[in-house]
CSV table of C-alpha atoms in Angstrom, one decimal:
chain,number,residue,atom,x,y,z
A,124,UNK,CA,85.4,-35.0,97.5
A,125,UNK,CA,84.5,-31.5,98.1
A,126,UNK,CA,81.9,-30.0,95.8
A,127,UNK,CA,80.5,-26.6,95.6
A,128,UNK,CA,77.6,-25.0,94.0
A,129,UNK,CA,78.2,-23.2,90.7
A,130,UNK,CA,78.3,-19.6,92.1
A,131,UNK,CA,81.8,-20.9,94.0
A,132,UNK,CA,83.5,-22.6,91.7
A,133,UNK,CA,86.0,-19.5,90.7
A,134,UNK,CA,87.8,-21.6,87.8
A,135,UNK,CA,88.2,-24.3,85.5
A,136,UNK,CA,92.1,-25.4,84.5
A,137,UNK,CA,92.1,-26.4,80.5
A,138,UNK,CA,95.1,-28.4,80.5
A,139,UNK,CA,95.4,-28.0,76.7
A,140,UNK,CA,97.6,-30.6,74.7
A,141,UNK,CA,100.7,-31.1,76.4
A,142,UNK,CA,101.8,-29.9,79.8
A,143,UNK,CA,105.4,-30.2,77.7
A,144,UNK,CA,106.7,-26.6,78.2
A,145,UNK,CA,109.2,-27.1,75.2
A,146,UNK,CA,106.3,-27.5,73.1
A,147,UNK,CA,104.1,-24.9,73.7
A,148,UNK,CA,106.1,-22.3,71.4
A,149,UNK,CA,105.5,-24.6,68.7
A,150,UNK,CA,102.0,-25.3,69.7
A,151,UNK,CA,101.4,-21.3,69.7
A,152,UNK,CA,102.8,-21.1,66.4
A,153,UNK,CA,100.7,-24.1,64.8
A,154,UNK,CA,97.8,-22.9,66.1
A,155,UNK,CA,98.2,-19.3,65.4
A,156,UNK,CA,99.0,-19.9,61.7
A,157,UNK,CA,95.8,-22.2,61.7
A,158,UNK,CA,93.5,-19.1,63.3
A,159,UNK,CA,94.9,-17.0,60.8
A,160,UNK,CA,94.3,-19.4,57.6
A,161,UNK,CA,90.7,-20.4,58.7
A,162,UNK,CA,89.6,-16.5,59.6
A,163,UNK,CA,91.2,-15.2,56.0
A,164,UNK,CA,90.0,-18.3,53.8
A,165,UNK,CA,86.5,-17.8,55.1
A,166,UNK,CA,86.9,-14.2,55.1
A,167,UNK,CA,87.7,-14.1,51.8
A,168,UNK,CA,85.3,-16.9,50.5
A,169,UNK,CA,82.1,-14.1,51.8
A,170,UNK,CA,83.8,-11.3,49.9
A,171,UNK,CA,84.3,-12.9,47.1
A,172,UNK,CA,80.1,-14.4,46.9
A,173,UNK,CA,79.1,-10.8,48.1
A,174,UNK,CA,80.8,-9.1,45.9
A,175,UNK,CA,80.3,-11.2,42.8
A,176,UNK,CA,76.8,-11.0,41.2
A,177,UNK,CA,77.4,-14.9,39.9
A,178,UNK,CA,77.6,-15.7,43.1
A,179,UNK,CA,74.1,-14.2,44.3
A,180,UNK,CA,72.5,-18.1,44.3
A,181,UNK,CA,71.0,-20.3,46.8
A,182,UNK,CA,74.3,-22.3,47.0
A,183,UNK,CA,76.5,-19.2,47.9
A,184,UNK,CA,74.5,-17.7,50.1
A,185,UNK,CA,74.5,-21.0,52.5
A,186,UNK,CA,78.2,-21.4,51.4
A,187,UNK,CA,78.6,-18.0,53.0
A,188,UNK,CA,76.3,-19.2,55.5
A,189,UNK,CA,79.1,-21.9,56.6
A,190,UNK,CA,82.4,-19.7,56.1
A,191,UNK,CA,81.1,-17.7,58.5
A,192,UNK,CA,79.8,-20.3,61.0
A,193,UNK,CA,83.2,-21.7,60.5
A,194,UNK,CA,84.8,-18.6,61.4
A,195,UNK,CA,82.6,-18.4,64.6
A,196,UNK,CA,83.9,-21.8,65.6
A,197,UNK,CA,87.2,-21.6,65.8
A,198,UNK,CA,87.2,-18.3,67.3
A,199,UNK,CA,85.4,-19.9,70.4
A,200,UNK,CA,88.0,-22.2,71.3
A,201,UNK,CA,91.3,-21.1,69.2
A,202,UNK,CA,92.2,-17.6,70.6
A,203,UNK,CA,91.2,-18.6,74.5
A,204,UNK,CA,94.0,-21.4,74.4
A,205,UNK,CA,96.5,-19.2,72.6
A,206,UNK,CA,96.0,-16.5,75.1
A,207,UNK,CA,96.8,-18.9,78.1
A,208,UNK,CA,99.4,-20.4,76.1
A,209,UNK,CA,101.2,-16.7,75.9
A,210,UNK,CA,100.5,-16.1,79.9
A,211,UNK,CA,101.6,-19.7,80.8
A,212,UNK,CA,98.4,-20.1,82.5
A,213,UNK,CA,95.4,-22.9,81.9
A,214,UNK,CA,92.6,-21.2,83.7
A,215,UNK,CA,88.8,-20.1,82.5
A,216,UNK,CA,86.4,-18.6,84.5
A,217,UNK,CA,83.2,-20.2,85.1
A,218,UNK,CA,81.6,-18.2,83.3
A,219,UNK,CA,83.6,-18.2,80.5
A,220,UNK,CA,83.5,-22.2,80.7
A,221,UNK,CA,79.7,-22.3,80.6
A,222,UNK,CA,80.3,-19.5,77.2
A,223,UNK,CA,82.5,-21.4,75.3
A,224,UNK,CA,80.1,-24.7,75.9
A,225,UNK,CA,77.1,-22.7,74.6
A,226,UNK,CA,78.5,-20.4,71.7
A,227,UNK,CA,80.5,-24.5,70.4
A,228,UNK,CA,77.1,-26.2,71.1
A,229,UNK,CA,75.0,-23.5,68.5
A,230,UNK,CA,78.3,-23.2,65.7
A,231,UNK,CA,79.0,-27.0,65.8
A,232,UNK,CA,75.0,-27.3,65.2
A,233,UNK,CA,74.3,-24.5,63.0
A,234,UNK,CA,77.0,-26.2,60.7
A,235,UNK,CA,75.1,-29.7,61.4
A,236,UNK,CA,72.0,-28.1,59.9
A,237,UNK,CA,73.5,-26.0,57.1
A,238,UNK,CA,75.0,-28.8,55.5
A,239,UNK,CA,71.9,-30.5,55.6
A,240,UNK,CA,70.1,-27.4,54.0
A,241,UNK,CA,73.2,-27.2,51.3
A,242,UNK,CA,72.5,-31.3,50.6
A,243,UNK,CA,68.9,-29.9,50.1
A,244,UNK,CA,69.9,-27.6,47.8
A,245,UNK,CA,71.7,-29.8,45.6
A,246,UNK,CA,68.6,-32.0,45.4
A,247,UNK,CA,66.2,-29.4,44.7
A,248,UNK,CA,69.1,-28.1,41.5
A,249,UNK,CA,69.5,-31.9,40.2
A,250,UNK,CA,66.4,-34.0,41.1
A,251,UNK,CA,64.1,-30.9,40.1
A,252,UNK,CA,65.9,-28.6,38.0
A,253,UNK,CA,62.6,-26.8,36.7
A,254,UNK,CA,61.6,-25.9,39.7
A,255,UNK,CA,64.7,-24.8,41.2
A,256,UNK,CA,64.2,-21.4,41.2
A,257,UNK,CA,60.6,-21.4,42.6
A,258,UNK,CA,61.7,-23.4,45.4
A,259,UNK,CA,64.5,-21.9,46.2
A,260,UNK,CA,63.2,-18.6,46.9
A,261,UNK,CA,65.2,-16.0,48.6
A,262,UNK,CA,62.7,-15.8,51.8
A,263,UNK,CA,63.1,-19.3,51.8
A,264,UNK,CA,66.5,-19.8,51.8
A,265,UNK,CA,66.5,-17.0,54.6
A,266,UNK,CA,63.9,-18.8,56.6
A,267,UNK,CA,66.2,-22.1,56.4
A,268,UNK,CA,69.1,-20.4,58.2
A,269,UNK,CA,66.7,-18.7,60.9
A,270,UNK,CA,65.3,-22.5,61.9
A,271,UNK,CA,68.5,-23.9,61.6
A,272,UNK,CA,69.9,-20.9,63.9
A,273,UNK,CA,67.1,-21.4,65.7
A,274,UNK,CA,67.5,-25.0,66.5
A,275,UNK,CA,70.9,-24.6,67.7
A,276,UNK,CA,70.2,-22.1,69.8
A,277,UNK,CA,67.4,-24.5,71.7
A,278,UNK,CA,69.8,-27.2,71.8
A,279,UNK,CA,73.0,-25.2,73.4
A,280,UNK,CA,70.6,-23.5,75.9
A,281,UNK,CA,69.0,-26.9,77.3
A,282,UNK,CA,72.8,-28.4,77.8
A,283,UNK,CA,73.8,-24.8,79.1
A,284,UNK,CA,70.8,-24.6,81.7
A,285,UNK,CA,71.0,-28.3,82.5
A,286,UNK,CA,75.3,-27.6,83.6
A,287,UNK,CA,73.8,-24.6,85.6
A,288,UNK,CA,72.1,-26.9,88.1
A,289,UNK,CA,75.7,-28.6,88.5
A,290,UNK,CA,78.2,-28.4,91.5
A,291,UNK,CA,81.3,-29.2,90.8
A,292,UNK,CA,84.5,-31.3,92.7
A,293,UNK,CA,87.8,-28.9,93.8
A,294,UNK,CA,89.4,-31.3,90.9
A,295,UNK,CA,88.5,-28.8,88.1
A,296,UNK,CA,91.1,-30.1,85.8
A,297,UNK,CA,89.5,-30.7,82.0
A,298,UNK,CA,92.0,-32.4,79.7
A,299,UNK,CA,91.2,-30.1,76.9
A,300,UNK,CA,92.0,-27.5,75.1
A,301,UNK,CA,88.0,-25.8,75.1
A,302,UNK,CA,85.7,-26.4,77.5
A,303,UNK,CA,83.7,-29.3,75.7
A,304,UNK,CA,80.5,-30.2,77.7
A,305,UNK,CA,81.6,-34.0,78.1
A,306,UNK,CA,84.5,-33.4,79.4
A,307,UNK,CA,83.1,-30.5,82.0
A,308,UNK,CA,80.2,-33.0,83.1
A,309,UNK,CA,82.9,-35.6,84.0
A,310,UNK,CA,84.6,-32.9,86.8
A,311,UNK,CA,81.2,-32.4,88.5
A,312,UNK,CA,79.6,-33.9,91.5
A,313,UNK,CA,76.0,-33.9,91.0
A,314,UNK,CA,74.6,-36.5,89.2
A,315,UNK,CA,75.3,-36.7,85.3
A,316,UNK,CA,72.6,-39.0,84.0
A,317,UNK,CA,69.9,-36.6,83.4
A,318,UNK,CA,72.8,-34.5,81.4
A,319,UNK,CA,74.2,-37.2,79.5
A,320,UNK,CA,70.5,-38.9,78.5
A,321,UNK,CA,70.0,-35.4,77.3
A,322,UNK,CA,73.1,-35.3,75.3
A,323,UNK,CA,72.4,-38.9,73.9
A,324,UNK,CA,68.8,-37.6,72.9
A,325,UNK,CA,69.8,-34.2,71.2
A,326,UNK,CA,72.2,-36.0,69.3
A,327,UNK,CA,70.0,-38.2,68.4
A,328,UNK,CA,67.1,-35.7,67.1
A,329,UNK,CA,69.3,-32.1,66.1
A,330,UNK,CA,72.2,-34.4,65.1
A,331,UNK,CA,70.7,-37.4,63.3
A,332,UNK,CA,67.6,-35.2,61.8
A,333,UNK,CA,70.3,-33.3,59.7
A,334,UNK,CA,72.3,-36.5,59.0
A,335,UNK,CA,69.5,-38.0,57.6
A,336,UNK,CA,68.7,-35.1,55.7
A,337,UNK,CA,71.9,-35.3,54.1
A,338,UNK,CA,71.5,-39.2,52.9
A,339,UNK,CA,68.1,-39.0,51.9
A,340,UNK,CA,69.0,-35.9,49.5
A,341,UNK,CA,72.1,-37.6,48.2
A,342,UNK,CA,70.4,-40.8,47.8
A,343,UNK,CA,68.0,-39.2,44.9
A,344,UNK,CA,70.6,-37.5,43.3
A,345,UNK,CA,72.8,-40.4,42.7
A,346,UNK,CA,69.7,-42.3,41.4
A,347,UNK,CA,68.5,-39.2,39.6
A,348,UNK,CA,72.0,-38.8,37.9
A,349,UNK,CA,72.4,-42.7,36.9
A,350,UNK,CA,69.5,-41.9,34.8
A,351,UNK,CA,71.0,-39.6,32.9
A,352,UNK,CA,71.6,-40.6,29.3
A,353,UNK,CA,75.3,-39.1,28.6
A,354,UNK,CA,78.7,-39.8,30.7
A,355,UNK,CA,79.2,-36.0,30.3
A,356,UNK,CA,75.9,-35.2,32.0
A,357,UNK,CA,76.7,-36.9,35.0
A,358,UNK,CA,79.9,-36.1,35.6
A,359,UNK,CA,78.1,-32.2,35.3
A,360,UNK,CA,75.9,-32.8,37.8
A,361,UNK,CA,78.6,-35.0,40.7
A,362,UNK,CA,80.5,-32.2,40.1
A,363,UNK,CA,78.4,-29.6,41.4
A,364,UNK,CA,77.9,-31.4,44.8
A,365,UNK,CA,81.9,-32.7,44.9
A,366,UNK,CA,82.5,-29.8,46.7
A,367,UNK,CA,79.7,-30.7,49.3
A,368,UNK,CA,80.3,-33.8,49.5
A,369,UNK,CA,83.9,-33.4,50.4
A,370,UNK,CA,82.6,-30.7,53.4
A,371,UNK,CA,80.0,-33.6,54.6
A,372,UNK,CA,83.0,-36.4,54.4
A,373,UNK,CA,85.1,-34.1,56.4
A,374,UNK,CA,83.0,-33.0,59.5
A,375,UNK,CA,81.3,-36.4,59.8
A,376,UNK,CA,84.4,-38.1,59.6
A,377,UNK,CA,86.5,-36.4,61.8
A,378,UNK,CA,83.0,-36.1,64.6
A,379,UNK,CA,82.7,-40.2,64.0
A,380,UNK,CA,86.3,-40.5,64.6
A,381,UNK,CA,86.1,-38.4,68.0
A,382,UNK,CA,83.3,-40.7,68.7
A,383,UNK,CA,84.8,-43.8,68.2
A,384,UNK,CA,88.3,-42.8,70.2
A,385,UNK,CA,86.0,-41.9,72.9
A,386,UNK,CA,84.9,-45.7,72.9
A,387,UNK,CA,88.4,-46.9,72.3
A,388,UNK,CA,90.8,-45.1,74.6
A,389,UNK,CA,90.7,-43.6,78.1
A,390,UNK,CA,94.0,-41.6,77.0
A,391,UNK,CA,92.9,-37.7,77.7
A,392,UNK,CA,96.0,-36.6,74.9
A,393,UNK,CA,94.7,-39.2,72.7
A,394,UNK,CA,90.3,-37.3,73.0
A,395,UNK,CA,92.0,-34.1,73.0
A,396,UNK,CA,93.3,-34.8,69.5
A,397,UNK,CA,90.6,-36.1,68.6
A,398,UNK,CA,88.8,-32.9,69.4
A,399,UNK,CA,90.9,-30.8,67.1
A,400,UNK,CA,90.3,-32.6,64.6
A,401,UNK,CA,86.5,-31.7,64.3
A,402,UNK,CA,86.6,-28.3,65.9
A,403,UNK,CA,90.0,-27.2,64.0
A,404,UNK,CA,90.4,-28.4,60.8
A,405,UNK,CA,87.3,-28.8,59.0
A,406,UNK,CA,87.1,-24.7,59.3
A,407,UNK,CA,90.6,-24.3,57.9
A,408,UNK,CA,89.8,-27.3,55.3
A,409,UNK,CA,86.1,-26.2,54.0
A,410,UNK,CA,88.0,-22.5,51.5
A,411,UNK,CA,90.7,-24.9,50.5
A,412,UNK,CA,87.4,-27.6,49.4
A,413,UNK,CA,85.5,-25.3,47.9
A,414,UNK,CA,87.8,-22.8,46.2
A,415,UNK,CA,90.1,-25.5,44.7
A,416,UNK,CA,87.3,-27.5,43.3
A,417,UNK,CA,85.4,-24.7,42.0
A,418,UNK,CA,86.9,-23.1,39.1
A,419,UNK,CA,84.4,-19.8,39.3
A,420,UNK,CA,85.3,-19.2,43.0
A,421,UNK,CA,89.4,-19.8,42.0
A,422,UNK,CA,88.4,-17.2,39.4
A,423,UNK,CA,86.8,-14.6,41.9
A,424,UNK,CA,89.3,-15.2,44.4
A,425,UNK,CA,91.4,-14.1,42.4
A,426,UNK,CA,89.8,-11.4,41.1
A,427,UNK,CA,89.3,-10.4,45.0
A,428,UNK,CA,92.9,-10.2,46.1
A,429,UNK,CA,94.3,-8.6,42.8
A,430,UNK,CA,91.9,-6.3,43.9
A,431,UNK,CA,92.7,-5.6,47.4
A,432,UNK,CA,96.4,-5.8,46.5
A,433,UNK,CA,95.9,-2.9,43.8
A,434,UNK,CA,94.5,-0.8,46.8
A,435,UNK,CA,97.8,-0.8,48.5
């Protein structure tokens, strides 16, 4: 096949879902209403913890933390294939390819890492209650985003740079809806293996590092709450990490699920799927977790869009 180098390639097609032209309407609308659930639950899960002095704790602020990285994450990928959706066209620019792959690569970690910080947290509040507030020191909690931020931001540039040295076939067809790097490496010419060791490897460290994070903190608490006297005072303390729990269920579920179908199936539909299932829903899912569970945040929600209601 012909290849070219990266500064020629003028396009990439994203050939979505379906190539069904009877079901892209309803497609549009799905996702649309999605967008617009995700962006206003999140949206309204910051204003309520900002405007709330309750709310001014460790666990709200990295809640926030999330609505917004959730936010971020679905407007990467969501609005690019609504827009060719409405122009009946499946194009990205290079350029725009290479974008999307780096801006999903530091959300999809940043989220990675804040859930292992919020699983932190939890320990810190139930395994060490004393010292919670010492540990959890404002500066800290701030300096816990920046690394986490930080990380992803070293892990999406290494992928980023390593695509750059890329040429690609004239087949630039990716059987997506986003430009996910997988599927981008599979349409290039050059050799892959240094880019897919590295993606095996960064998994490994900025992916399993948080994952581990996660079990390790959740390990002590369920051994710290069995020890616990009353019924009552551990139901107290599993409730305050349902909540989180539910979150971490949700995106490592769906992300092992996308893994395993990967394994499983060489249907395109079947990955793409797949792929909306951990880039999608876990954003629209994570308000609906965490307001309906929390009976403070149902409360200031509340509270919020009497509010904003009483302004109109």
């Amino acid at each position: 096949m012909e290849s070219r180098n990266h500064t020629a390639v003028p396009e990439f097609l994203l050939l979505g879902l379906t190539d069904d032209p009877a079901l892209q309407p309803l497609i549009f609308s799905l996702f649309l209403c999605i967008y617009l659930v995700t962006v206003l639950g999140n949206l309204f899960i910051i204003l309520a913890i900002s405007s709330d002095p309750q709310f001014h704790t460790p666990m709200y602020f990295f809640l926030s933390n999330l609505s917004f990285t959730d936010i971020s994450l679905s407007t990467i990928t969501v609005p690019k294939m609504l827009v060719n959706i409405q122009r009946q066209s499946k194009t990205i620019s290079y350029t725009g390819c290479l974008s999307q792959i780096g801006f999903v690569l530091i959300f999809a970690g940043l989220e990675n890492s804040l859930l292992a910080v919020m699983a932190y947290d939890r320990y810190v509040a139930i395994c060490h209650p004393l010292r919670y507030t010492v540990i959890m020191k404002p500066h800290f909690c701030l300096l816990l985003i920046v690394l986490s931020l930080s990380i992803s931001i070293v892990d999406a540039l290494l992928h980023s740079l390593m695509v750059l040295r890329l040429s690609f076939c004239t087949d630039l067809e990716i059987p997506q809806f986003f430009c996910e790097l997988a599927q981008v490496l599979k349409v290039a010419c050059s050799n892959t293996f240094i880019n897919n060791v590295l993606i095996y490897l960064a998994a490994c460290i900025f992916g399993g590092v948080p994952l581990s994070g996660v079990i390790f903190s959740y390990t002590y608490i369920v051994i710290s709450v069995l020890k616990l006297p009353s019924s009552e005072g551990k139901y107290k303390a599993f409730s305050t990490c349902g909540s989180h729990l539910s979150v971490v269920s949700l995106f490592y579920g769906t992300l092992l699920g996308v893994y395993i179908s990967s394994l499983v199936t060489d249907s395109s539909r079947k990955t793409v799927v797949a792929s909306v299932m951990y880039t999608v829903v876990p954003p629209m899912l994570n308000p609906f977790i965490y307001s309906l569970r929390n009976r403070d945040m149902k409360e200031a929600l509340r509270k919020l869009i009497v509010r904003t209601a009483s302004l109109h």
